[in-house]
Amino acid sequence: MTHLSDESTHVRIAIIGSGFAGIGTAIRLLQRSIHDFVILERAAALGGTWRDNSYPGCACDVPSHLYSLSFALNPEWSRTFSPQGEIWEYLRRIAKEQGVLPHVRYQHEVLGAEWDRETQRWLIETTQGGYSASMLVVAAGPLSDPVVPALPGLASFEGTTFHSARWDHNYDLTGKRVAVIGTGASAIQFVPQIQPTVAALHLFQRTAPWILPRKDRAIDEWERRLYRSSTTLQRLMRGWQYVGREMLFFPFRHLGVARLIEHMALRHLDATITDPALRSKLVPNYRIGCKRILVSDDYLPSLTRPNVEVVTTGITEIRPQAIRSGDGVERPTDAIILATGFRPTDPLLAPHVRGRDGRSLAECWAGSPTAYMGMTMSTFPNLFFLLGPNTGLGHTSVLIMIEAQIEHLMRAIDLMERRGASTVEPRVEAQAAYVADIDRRMQGTVWTAGGCRSWYLDATGRNSSLWPDGTWSYRRRAARLDERDYITDAAPIVRLTPASARDTRVTVHPPFRT
Ligand code: NAP
């Protein structure tokens, strides 16, 4: 697969992806005076999901102060739930301020990587040539590859079609008959935004989502002045939001608590929807939390407008200028917006990353991704995932997990340096015990007993997406890397001279000594 030419560039660390995980890792490396790294980014700009999702109304459903890096606080958030543009701007700003930009290689899509036993390096193939790296950090994000559903006739549609994560801003929706497929976290944000301008909005709902009020509001200038004047205040607000959000984990484990939250969601529904026929379409038929709990103040009201129809009879065929549903009705359509989500448990790269025994990630996973700490894998030396298997969250900021994982990565680098090792990977039995523990803790949660099929579940039906506990337990465990769980070797470490990340001169250093 990977054919490196003599011109391939060697770096100590290659990071795939420039979203929060990639940029956060880069900042922490620079803080440790590690400059010998690159970020391989497939797009022409940095920002990950906050670059790609630019649909109208895109915003974070986690409170702003919690959805920022603890080592780059931002007193300037304009709303309690930040809009996409501000989060993207924040990421670009901190990347610039912290000196990350010279390390980013834009339009370098990683096509594959394999471990070379001879040189003890990852050989990485990108759309712009080869790289080799002593360590490979996969920070590509679980929600980066959009799903285009296999709907009958979709290819024959003559109007405009785009995915919510690839919004076509050149297409004017004004006065158009628009079909939206999907009612997940993305759809509920853009439906209220486009509803006032379109002629007709056919909303194809397969499963009704649970929706709670968001209670978003502008943050006043006087509040921002206070935050500017005191980092302690920002940290207090962040701490308050952290504790509040951790409470939201309880309904996932205790189904009795879930029923209480359902009661709140139904009150929210009843306060908005008076038409009994529409209400009956919008009442979910599974336990709250089984799929991601959505928050919105304007989605339900937008469904009551005369130009909106919620279609629950399924799509039987897409014709060149219309969509036919299960009740036989054909709705003339000018544009289809696919709000059909991503492929978090089946990453496109998985068949193309091969470890030291030649097997790919996809072969090892056999449809169900696993990793020690959701980060490292036996037979894949020096490979680290950020937001890898079982480290997603349904209740709070994933940046908490990302930060914990970045610190774990730093501890692994420390371990290698202390032992003078060129490779590190988890012991096979440590990985197996870790995964067994995750699966045991997953039992009885709303994701396994909640009566729904969500994107958290993989092809085998296992929840390989979420961390089955509050974030405090993951943070505690990630912070102290258990050396007994990792194997290192004692081969000389191959590193660049520190001149620049693109420097191709290679120096063989003796093992580090403590
Ligand atoms: P999603 O939650 O996976 O929702 C996809 C929607 O498309 C679901 O309603 C699904 O129905 C429907 N769907 C999929 N295939 C279909 C088909 N063949 N026919 C009909 N309907 C189909 O995707 P998303 O809304 O893009 O959100 C994905 C994740 O992104 C979220 O869960 C969240 O983690 C993240 N997100 C976060 C924010 C934020 O504010 N932080 C905002 C947006 C997204 P079923 O439910 O029946 O499968």
Coordinates of C-alpha atoms and ligand atoms in Angstrom, one line a residue:
M1 CA 0.0 0.0 0.0
T2 CA 2.5 2.6 1.1
H3 CA 5.4 3.3 -1.3
L4 CA 7.7 5.9 0.1
S5 CA 10.0 7.6 -2.2
D6 CA 13.5 8.7 -1.1
E7 CA 12.1 12.2 -0.7
S8 CA 9.6 11.1 2.0
T9 CA 9.7 13.3 5.0
H10 CA 10.5 12.0 8.5
V11 CA 9.0 13.6 11.6
R12 CA 8.9 12.4 15.2
I13 CA 5.1 12.7 15.4
A14 CA 2.5 12.8 12.6
I15 CA -1.0 13.9 13.7
I16 CA -4.0 13.2 11.4
G17 CA -6.6 16.0 11.5
S18 CA -6.6 19.6 12.7
G19 CA -9.8 19.7 14.8
F20 CA -9.8 20.2 18.5
A21 CA -7.9 17.0 19.1
G22 CA -5.2 17.7 16.6
I23 CA -4.7 21.3 17.5
G24 CA -4.9 20.5 21.3
T25 CA -2.2 17.9 20.9
A26 CA 0.0 20.3 18.9
I27 CA -0.3 23.0 21.5
R28 CA 0.7 20.6 24.3
L29 CA 3.7 19.3 22.2
L30 CA 4.9 22.8 21.7
Q31 CA 4.5 23.6 25.4
R32 CA 6.9 20.7 26.0
S33 CA 9.3 22.1 23.4
I34 CA 8.5 19.2 21.0
H35 CA 8.6 20.9 17.5
D36 CA 9.3 17.9 15.4
F37 CA 5.7 17.1 14.2
V38 CA 3.3 17.7 11.5
I39 CA -0.5 17.9 11.3
L40 CA -1.8 16.2 8.1
E41 CA -5.1 17.8 7.2
R42 CA -7.1 16.8 4.2
A43 CA -8.9 20.1 3.8
A44 CA -7.6 23.5 2.8
A45 CA -8.3 24.9 6.3
L46 CA -8.1 23.7 9.9
G47 CA -11.0 23.2 12.2
G48 CA -12.4 19.6 11.8
T49 CA -16.1 19.3 12.5
W50 CA -16.4 23.0 13.2
R51 CA -15.1 23.8 9.7
D52 CA -17.2 21.2 7.9
N53 CA -20.5 21.8 9.6
S54 CA -21.4 25.3 8.5
Y55 CA -25.2 24.7 8.1
P56 CA -27.5 27.5 9.2
G57 CA -28.0 27.5 13.0
C58 CA -25.0 25.2 13.7
A59 CA -24.0 25.7 17.3
C60 CA -22.7 23.6 20.1
D61 CA -25.2 21.9 22.4
V62 CA -22.7 22.0 25.3
P63 CA -22.3 25.2 27.3
S64 CA -19.6 27.5 25.8
H65 CA -17.2 27.7 28.8
L66 CA -17.1 24.0 29.0
Y67 CA -16.7 23.6 25.3
S68 CA -13.2 25.2 25.2
L69 CA -9.8 23.9 26.1
S70 CA -8.8 24.3 29.7
F71 CA -5.4 25.6 28.7
A72 CA -6.9 28.2 26.3
L73 CA -9.9 29.8 28.1
N74 CA -12.0 32.2 26.1
P75 CA -13.8 35.1 27.9
E76 CA -15.4 36.3 24.7
W77 CA -18.1 33.7 24.0
S78 CA -21.1 35.7 22.8
R79 CA -23.8 33.1 23.8
T80 CA -24.2 30.4 26.4
F81 CA -24.2 27.9 23.6
S82 CA -21.6 29.0 21.1
P83 CA -22.4 29.3 17.4
Q84 CA -20.2 27.3 14.9
G85 CA -18.5 30.4 13.5
E86 CA -17.2 31.5 16.9
I87 CA -15.9 28.0 17.8
W88 CA -14.2 27.7 14.4
E89 CA -12.7 31.2 14.9
Y90 CA -11.6 30.3 18.4
L91 CA -9.8 27.2 17.1
R92 CA -8.0 29.1 14.3
R93 CA -7.1 31.9 16.8
I94 CA -5.5 29.6 19.4
A95 CA -3.7 27.6 16.7
K96 CA -2.2 30.8 15.4
E97 CA -1.4 32.3 18.8
Q98 CA 0.3 29.1 20.0
G99 CA 2.5 28.6 16.9
V100 CA 0.7 25.6 15.5
L101 CA 0.1 26.9 11.9
P102 CA 3.7 26.2 10.5
H103 CA 3.1 22.5 11.4
V104 CA -0.1 22.1 9.4
R105 CA 0.1 20.4 6.0
Y106 CA -3.1 21.3 4.2
Q107 CA -4.7 19.2 1.5
H108 CA -2.7 16.2 2.7
E109 CA -5.3 13.5 2.9
V110 CA -3.9 10.4 4.6
L111 CA -4.6 7.4 2.4
G112 CA -3.0 4.8 4.6
A113 CA -0.2 4.0 7.0
E114 CA 1.8 0.9 7.8
W115 CA 4.3 0.1 10.5
D116 CA 7.8 -0.6 9.2
R117 CA 9.5 -3.0 11.5
E118 CA 12.9 -2.4 10.1
T119 CA 13.0 1.4 10.6
Q120 CA 10.5 1.3 13.5
R121 CA 8.4 4.0 11.9
W122 CA 5.0 4.6 10.5
L123 CA 5.1 4.9 6.7
I124 CA 2.3 7.3 5.8
E125 CA 0.9 7.7 2.3
T126 CA -0.8 11.1 1.7
T127 CA -2.3 12.6 -1.4
Q128 CA 0.8 14.8 -1.5
G129 CA 3.5 12.2 -1.0
G130 CA 5.0 10.1 1.7
Y131 CA 5.8 10.8 5.3
S132 CA 7.4 8.7 7.9
A133 CA 6.9 9.2 11.6
S134 CA 8.0 7.6 14.8
M135 CA 4.5 8.2 16.3
L136 CA 1.2 8.4 14.6
V137 CA -1.7 10.2 16.3
V138 CA -5.1 9.7 14.7
A139 CA -7.1 12.8 15.6
A140 CA -9.4 12.5 12.6
G141 CA -12.6 12.7 14.6
P142 CA -15.4 10.1 14.8
L143 CA -17.9 12.4 13.1
S144 CA -16.0 13.4 10.0
D145 CA -17.2 11.1 7.3
P146 CA -20.8 11.8 6.3
V147 CA -23.2 9.0 5.6
V148 CA -25.1 9.1 2.3
P149 CA -27.9 6.6 2.7
A150 CA -28.7 4.0 0.1
L151 CA -32.1 5.4 -0.7
P152 CA -33.7 3.9 -3.8
G153 CA -33.5 6.3 -6.7
L154 CA -31.3 8.9 -4.9
A155 CA -28.8 9.0 -7.9
S156 CA -31.7 9.8 -10.3
F157 CA -32.8 12.9 -8.5
E158 CA -32.4 15.9 -10.8
G159 CA -32.6 18.7 -8.1
T160 CA -29.8 19.7 -5.7
T161 CA -28.7 17.2 -3.0
F162 CA -26.2 17.9 -0.3
H163 CA -25.3 16.6 3.2
S164 CA -25.7 18.8 6.2
A165 CA -22.0 18.6 6.9
R166 CA -21.2 19.8 3.3
W167 CA -23.8 22.6 3.1
D168 CA -24.1 24.1 -0.3
H169 CA -24.1 27.8 0.5
N170 CA -24.3 28.7 -3.2
Y171 CA -27.7 27.1 -3.5
D172 CA -30.5 29.5 -2.5
L173 CA -33.3 27.7 -0.7
T174 CA -35.7 30.6 -0.9
G175 CA -39.0 29.6 -2.3
K176 CA -37.9 26.0 -2.9
R177 CA -39.6 22.7 -2.0
V178 CA -37.1 21.1 0.3
A179 CA -36.9 17.6 1.7
V180 CA -34.9 17.1 4.8
I181 CA -34.0 13.5 5.6
G182 CA -33.1 12.8 9.2
T183 CA -34.1 14.4 12.6
G184 CA -30.9 14.2 14.6
A185 CA -28.7 16.9 16.2
S186 CA -27.9 18.6 12.9
A187 CA -31.4 18.7 11.4
I188 CA -33.0 20.1 14.6
Q189 CA -30.6 23.1 14.4
F190 CA -31.0 24.0 10.7
V191 CA -34.8 23.2 10.2
P192 CA -35.9 26.3 12.2
Q193 CA -33.5 28.4 10.2
I194 CA -34.6 27.4 6.7
Q195 CA -38.3 26.9 7.5
P196 CA -39.2 30.7 7.1
T197 CA -37.6 30.9 3.7
V198 CA -38.6 27.7 1.9
A199 CA -41.9 27.2 0.1
A200 CA -42.4 23.7 1.6
L201 CA -40.4 21.6 4.0
H202 CA -40.9 17.9 3.9
L203 CA -39.2 16.5 7.0
F204 CA -38.6 12.7 6.7
Q205 CA -38.4 11.4 10.2
R206 CA -37.5 7.7 10.8
T207 CA -37.2 7.9 14.6
A208 CA -38.6 10.7 16.8
P209 CA -35.8 12.3 18.9
W210 CA -36.1 13.3 22.6
I211 CA -35.9 17.0 22.9
L212 CA -35.2 19.2 25.9
P213 CA -35.3 23.0 26.0
R214 CA -31.8 24.5 25.3
K215 CA -32.3 27.9 27.1
D216 CA -29.7 29.6 25.0
R217 CA -29.1 33.3 25.6
A218 CA -26.7 36.1 24.7
I219 CA -23.8 36.7 27.2
D220 CA -23.9 40.4 28.0
E221 CA -20.9 42.7 27.6
W222 CA -20.7 43.2 31.4
E223 CA -20.5 39.4 31.9
R224 CA -17.7 39.2 29.3
R225 CA -15.9 42.1 31.0
L226 CA -16.0 40.1 34.3
Y227 CA -14.6 37.0 32.6
R228 CA -11.9 39.1 31.0
S229 CA -10.9 40.5 34.3
S230 CA -10.8 37.1 36.1
T231 CA -9.6 33.7 34.9
T232 CA -10.8 32.4 38.2
L233 CA -14.3 33.4 37.4
Q234 CA -14.1 31.6 34.0
R235 CA -12.8 28.5 35.8
L236 CA -15.6 28.7 38.4
M237 CA -18.2 28.9 35.6
R238 CA -16.5 26.0 33.8
G239 CA -16.5 24.0 37.0
W240 CA -20.1 24.7 37.6
Q241 CA -21.0 23.7 34.1
Y242 CA -18.8 20.6 34.4
V243 CA -20.7 19.4 37.6
G244 CA -24.1 20.2 36.1
R245 CA -23.3 18.2 33.0
E246 CA -21.9 15.2 34.9
M247 CA -25.3 14.9 36.6
L248 CA -26.7 14.2 33.2
F249 CA -24.9 10.9 33.1
F250 CA -27.2 9.4 35.8
P251 CA -30.2 8.8 33.5
F252 CA -27.9 6.8 31.2
R253 CA -27.3 4.3 34.0
H254 CA -30.5 4.6 36.1
L255 CA -33.5 4.1 33.9
G256 CA -35.8 5.5 36.7
V257 CA -34.0 8.8 36.5
A258 CA -34.4 8.6 32.7
R259 CA -38.2 8.5 33.1
L260 CA -38.0 11.7 35.1
I261 CA -36.1 13.4 32.3
E262 CA -38.6 12.0 29.8
H263 CA -41.4 13.7 31.8
M264 CA -39.6 17.1 31.3
A265 CA -39.2 16.5 27.6
L266 CA -42.8 15.6 27.2
R267 CA -43.8 18.8 29.0
H268 CA -41.6 20.7 26.6
L269 CA -43.4 18.9 23.7
D270 CA -46.9 19.5 25.1
A271 CA -46.1 23.2 25.7
T272 CA -45.5 23.6 21.9
I273 CA -47.4 21.1 20.0
T274 CA -51.2 21.2 20.4
D275 CA -52.2 19.3 17.3
P276 CA -52.7 15.7 18.5
A277 CA -51.8 14.1 15.1
L278 CA -48.4 16.0 15.0
R279 CA -47.8 15.3 18.7
S280 CA -48.2 11.5 18.2
K281 CA -45.6 11.6 15.4
L282 CA -43.2 13.4 17.7
V283 CA -43.4 11.2 20.8
P284 CA -40.3 8.9 20.9
N285 CA -40.8 5.2 21.4
Y286 CA -37.6 4.4 23.3
R287 CA -35.9 5.4 26.6
I288 CA -34.4 8.9 26.7
G289 CA -30.6 8.9 26.2
C290 CA -30.6 5.7 24.1
K291 CA -29.9 8.1 21.2
R292 CA -28.3 11.5 21.8
I293 CA -30.6 13.8 23.8
L294 CA -31.3 16.9 21.7
V295 CA -31.7 20.4 23.0
S296 CA -33.6 23.1 21.2
D297 CA -36.0 26.0 21.8
D298 CA -37.0 26.6 18.2
Y299 CA -37.2 23.2 16.5
L300 CA -40.6 22.1 17.8
P301 CA -42.3 25.5 17.2
S302 CA -41.0 25.4 13.6
L303 CA -42.8 22.1 12.9
T304 CA -46.1 23.8 13.6
R305 CA -45.8 26.2 10.7
P306 CA -48.1 25.7 7.7
N307 CA -45.2 25.0 5.2
V308 CA -43.8 22.1 7.2
E309 CA -44.9 18.5 7.1
V310 CA -43.4 15.7 9.2
V311 CA -43.4 12.5 7.1
T312 CA -43.1 9.3 9.1
T313 CA -44.1 6.7 6.6
G314 CA -40.6 6.2 5.2
I315 CA -39.1 6.9 1.8
T316 CA -40.0 4.2 -0.8
E317 CA -38.5 5.9 -3.9
I318 CA -36.7 9.0 -4.9
R319 CA -37.8 10.1 -8.4
P320 CA -36.1 12.7 -10.6
Q321 CA -38.3 15.5 -9.2
A322 CA -40.1 14.1 -6.2
I323 CA -40.0 11.8 -3.2
R324 CA -42.5 9.0 -2.8
S325 CA -43.2 7.9 0.8
G326 CA -44.7 4.7 2.2
D327 CA -48.2 6.0 2.1
G328 CA -47.9 6.3 -1.7
V329 CA -47.8 10.2 -1.7
E330 CA -45.4 11.8 -4.0
R331 CA -44.0 15.2 -2.9
P332 CA -42.5 17.4 -5.6
T333 CA -39.0 18.3 -4.4
D334 CA -36.4 20.8 -5.6
A335 CA -33.7 20.0 -3.1
I336 CA -32.8 17.2 -0.7
I337 CA -30.8 17.8 2.4
L338 CA -29.3 14.7 3.9
A339 CA -29.1 15.2 7.7
T340 CA -28.2 11.5 8.0
G341 CA -25.1 11.7 10.2
F342 CA -21.7 10.1 10.1
R343 CA -19.9 6.7 10.3
P344 CA -18.1 6.8 13.7
T345 CA -17.7 3.0 14.1
D346 CA -16.6 2.3 10.6
P347 CA -13.8 4.8 9.8
L348 CA -12.8 5.0 6.2
L349 CA -9.1 4.8 7.2
A350 CA -9.4 1.6 9.2
P351 CA -8.7 -0.9 6.3
H352 CA -5.6 1.2 5.4
V353 CA -3.7 1.3 8.7
R354 CA -1.6 -1.8 9.2
G355 CA 0.3 -2.7 12.3
R356 CA 3.4 -4.7 12.9
D357 CA 1.9 -8.1 12.0
G358 CA 0.5 -6.7 8.7
R359 CA -3.1 -6.7 9.8
S360 CA -5.2 -3.6 9.3
L361 CA -7.3 -1.9 12.0
A362 CA -10.4 -3.1 10.2
E363 CA -9.3 -6.7 10.3
C364 CA -8.4 -6.5 14.0
W365 CA -11.7 -4.9 14.8
A366 CA -13.9 -7.1 12.7
G367 CA -16.7 -4.6 12.8
S368 CA -16.3 -3.5 16.4
P369 CA -13.6 -1.0 17.2
T370 CA -11.7 -1.5 20.5
A371 CA -8.6 0.0 22.0
Y372 CA -6.9 0.2 25.4
M373 CA -8.1 3.4 27.0
G374 CA -9.8 4.0 23.6
M375 CA -6.3 5.1 22.6
T376 CA -3.7 2.4 21.9
M377 CA -3.7 -1.0 20.4
S378 CA -1.6 -4.1 20.7
T379 CA 0.5 -4.8 17.6
F380 CA 0.1 -1.2 16.5
P381 CA 3.2 0.4 18.1
N382 CA 3.3 4.1 18.7
L383 CA -0.3 4.6 17.4
F384 CA -2.6 6.8 19.4
F385 CA -6.2 7.6 18.8
L386 CA -7.9 10.7 20.1
L387 CA -11.6 10.2 20.6
G388 CA -11.1 6.6 19.6
P389 CA -13.3 3.6 20.5
N390 CA -15.5 4.0 23.6
T391 CA -14.4 7.5 24.5
G392 CA -17.3 9.5 23.0
L393 CA -19.9 11.1 25.4
G394 CA -23.6 11.6 25.3
H395 CA -23.9 14.1 28.2
T396 CA -21.0 16.6 28.2
S397 CA -18.1 18.2 26.4
V398 CA -15.9 15.7 24.5
L399 CA -13.1 18.2 24.9
I400 CA -12.8 16.8 28.5
M401 CA -12.0 13.4 27.0
I402 CA -9.7 14.9 24.4
E403 CA -7.7 16.7 27.0
A404 CA -7.4 13.6 29.2
Q405 CA -6.2 11.6 26.2
I406 CA -3.6 14.3 25.2
E407 CA -2.2 14.0 28.8
H408 CA -2.1 10.2 28.5
L409 CA -0.2 10.6 25.2
M410 CA 2.3 12.9 27.0
R411 CA 2.7 10.3 29.8
A412 CA 3.4 7.7 27.1
I413 CA 6.0 9.9 25.5
D414 CA 7.5 10.4 29.0
L415 CA 7.6 6.6 29.5
M416 CA 9.4 6.1 26.2
E417 CA 11.9 8.7 27.0
R418 CA 12.5 7.4 30.5
R419 CA 13.0 3.9 29.2
G420 CA 14.9 5.0 26.1
A421 CA 12.5 3.0 24.0
S422 CA 11.5 3.5 20.4
T423 CA 8.1 1.9 20.7
V424 CA 5.2 1.6 23.1
E425 CA 2.0 -0.4 22.8
P426 CA -0.4 -1.9 25.3
R427 CA 0.0 -5.5 26.5
V428 CA -2.5 -7.7 24.8
E429 CA -3.9 -8.9 28.1
A430 CA -4.2 -5.3 29.4
Q431 CA -6.2 -4.4 26.3
A432 CA -8.5 -7.4 26.6
A433 CA -9.1 -6.7 30.3
Y434 CA -9.9 -3.1 29.6
V435 CA -12.3 -3.9 26.8
A436 CA -14.0 -6.6 28.9
D437 CA -14.5 -4.0 31.7
I438 CA -16.0 -1.5 29.3
D439 CA -18.5 -4.1 28.0
R440 CA -19.4 -5.1 31.6
R441 CA -20.1 -1.5 32.6
M442 CA -22.1 -1.0 29.4
Q443 CA -24.6 -3.7 30.6
G444 CA -27.9 -2.2 31.9
T445 CA -27.2 1.2 30.5
V446 CA -29.8 3.0 28.4
W447 CA -27.7 2.3 25.3
T448 CA -28.1 -1.5 25.7
A449 CA -31.5 -1.6 27.4
G450 CA -33.2 1.5 26.0
G451 CA -34.9 -0.1 23.0
C452 CA -33.3 1.9 20.2
R453 CA -30.8 1.5 17.4
S454 CA -28.3 4.4 17.5
W455 CA -25.1 5.4 15.8
Y456 CA -23.4 4.5 19.1
L457 CA -23.8 0.8 18.2
D458 CA -21.5 -0.8 15.6
A459 CA -22.1 -3.4 13.0
T460 CA -22.0 -6.1 15.7
G461 CA -24.6 -4.3 17.9
R462 CA -21.9 -3.4 20.5
N463 CA -21.7 0.1 21.8
S464 CA -18.1 0.9 20.7
S465 CA -18.7 4.7 20.7
L466 CA -19.4 5.8 24.3
W467 CA -17.5 5.9 27.6
P468 CA -19.9 4.1 30.0
D469 CA -19.3 6.3 33.0
G470 CA -18.9 10.0 34.1
T471 CA -15.8 11.7 32.7
W472 CA -14.2 11.9 36.2
S473 CA -13.3 8.2 36.1
Y474 CA -11.7 8.3 32.6
R475 CA -9.7 11.4 33.6
R476 CA -8.4 9.8 36.7
R477 CA -7.3 6.7 34.9
A478 CA -5.8 8.5 31.9
A479 CA -3.8 10.9 34.1
R480 CA -1.8 8.1 35.6
L481 CA -0.5 5.9 32.9
D482 CA -0.2 2.4 34.3
E483 CA 3.3 1.3 33.2
R484 CA 2.5 -2.3 33.8
D485 CA -0.1 -2.2 31.0
Y486 CA 2.4 -1.0 28.3
I487 CA 5.3 -2.8 26.6
T488 CA 8.2 -0.7 25.4
D489 CA 11.3 -2.0 23.6
A490 CA 14.8 -0.7 24.1
A491 CA 15.9 0.0 20.5
P492 CA 17.6 3.3 19.7
I493 CA 15.1 6.1 19.1
V494 CA 15.2 7.6 15.6
R495 CA 14.5 11.3 15.6
L496 CA 15.0 14.4 13.6
T497 CA 17.5 17.1 14.5
P498 CA 15.2 19.8 16.0
A499 CA 15.8 22.3 13.1
S500 CA 12.3 22.1 11.5
A501 CA 9.5 19.7 11.1
R502 CA 10.1 19.4 7.4
D503 CA 13.8 18.9 7.7
T504 CA 14.6 15.5 6.2
R505 CA 18.0 15.0 7.9
V506 CA 17.7 12.0 10.2
T507 CA 19.8 11.5 13.3
V508 CA 20.0 8.4 15.4
H509 CA 20.0 9.3 19.0
P510 CA 21.1 6.9 21.7
P511 CA 18.5 5.7 24.2
F512 CA 17.4 8.3 26.7
R513 CA 18.7 7.8 30.3
T514 CA 17.0 8.9 33.4
Ligands
NAP1 P1 -27.5 11.6 13.6 O1 -27.7 12.0 14.9 O2 -26.8 10.3 13.3 O3 -28.9 11.7 12.9 C1 -29.1 11.1 11.6 C2 -30.6 11.2 11.3 O4 -30.8 10.7 10.0 C3 -31.4 10.3 12.2 O5 -32.6 11.0 12.4 C4 -31.6 9.1 11.4 O6 -32.7 8.3 11.8 C5 -31.7 9.6 10.0 N1 -31.4 8.7 9.0 C6 -30.2 8.1 8.8 N2 -30.3 7.3 7.7 C7 -31.5 7.4 7.3 C8 -32.3 6.8 6.2 N3 -31.7 5.9 5.4 N4 -33.6 7.1 6.0 C9 -34.1 8.0 6.8 N5 -33.6 8.6 7.9 C10 -32.3 8.3 8.1 O7 -26.7 12.7 12.7 P2 -26.5 14.2 13.0 O8 -27.8 14.9 13.3 O9 -25.6 14.8 12.0 O10 -25.7 14.2 14.4 C11 -24.6 13.3 14.5 C12 -23.8 13.7 15.8 O11 -23.1 14.9 15.6 C13 -24.7 14.0 17.0 O12 -25.2 12.8 17.6 C14 -23.8 14.7 17.8 O13 -22.9 13.9 18.5 C15 -23.0 15.5 16.8 N6 -23.6 16.9 16.7 C16 -23.4 17.7 17.7 C17 -23.9 18.9 17.6 C18 -23.6 19.8 18.8 O14 -24.3 20.8 19.0 N7 -22.6 19.6 19.6 C19 -24.7 19.4 16.6 C20 -24.8 18.5 15.5 C21 -24.3 17.2 15.6 P3 -32.7 7.2 12.9 O15 -32.7 8.0 14.2 O16 -33.9 6.4 12.7 O17 -31.4 6.4 12.7

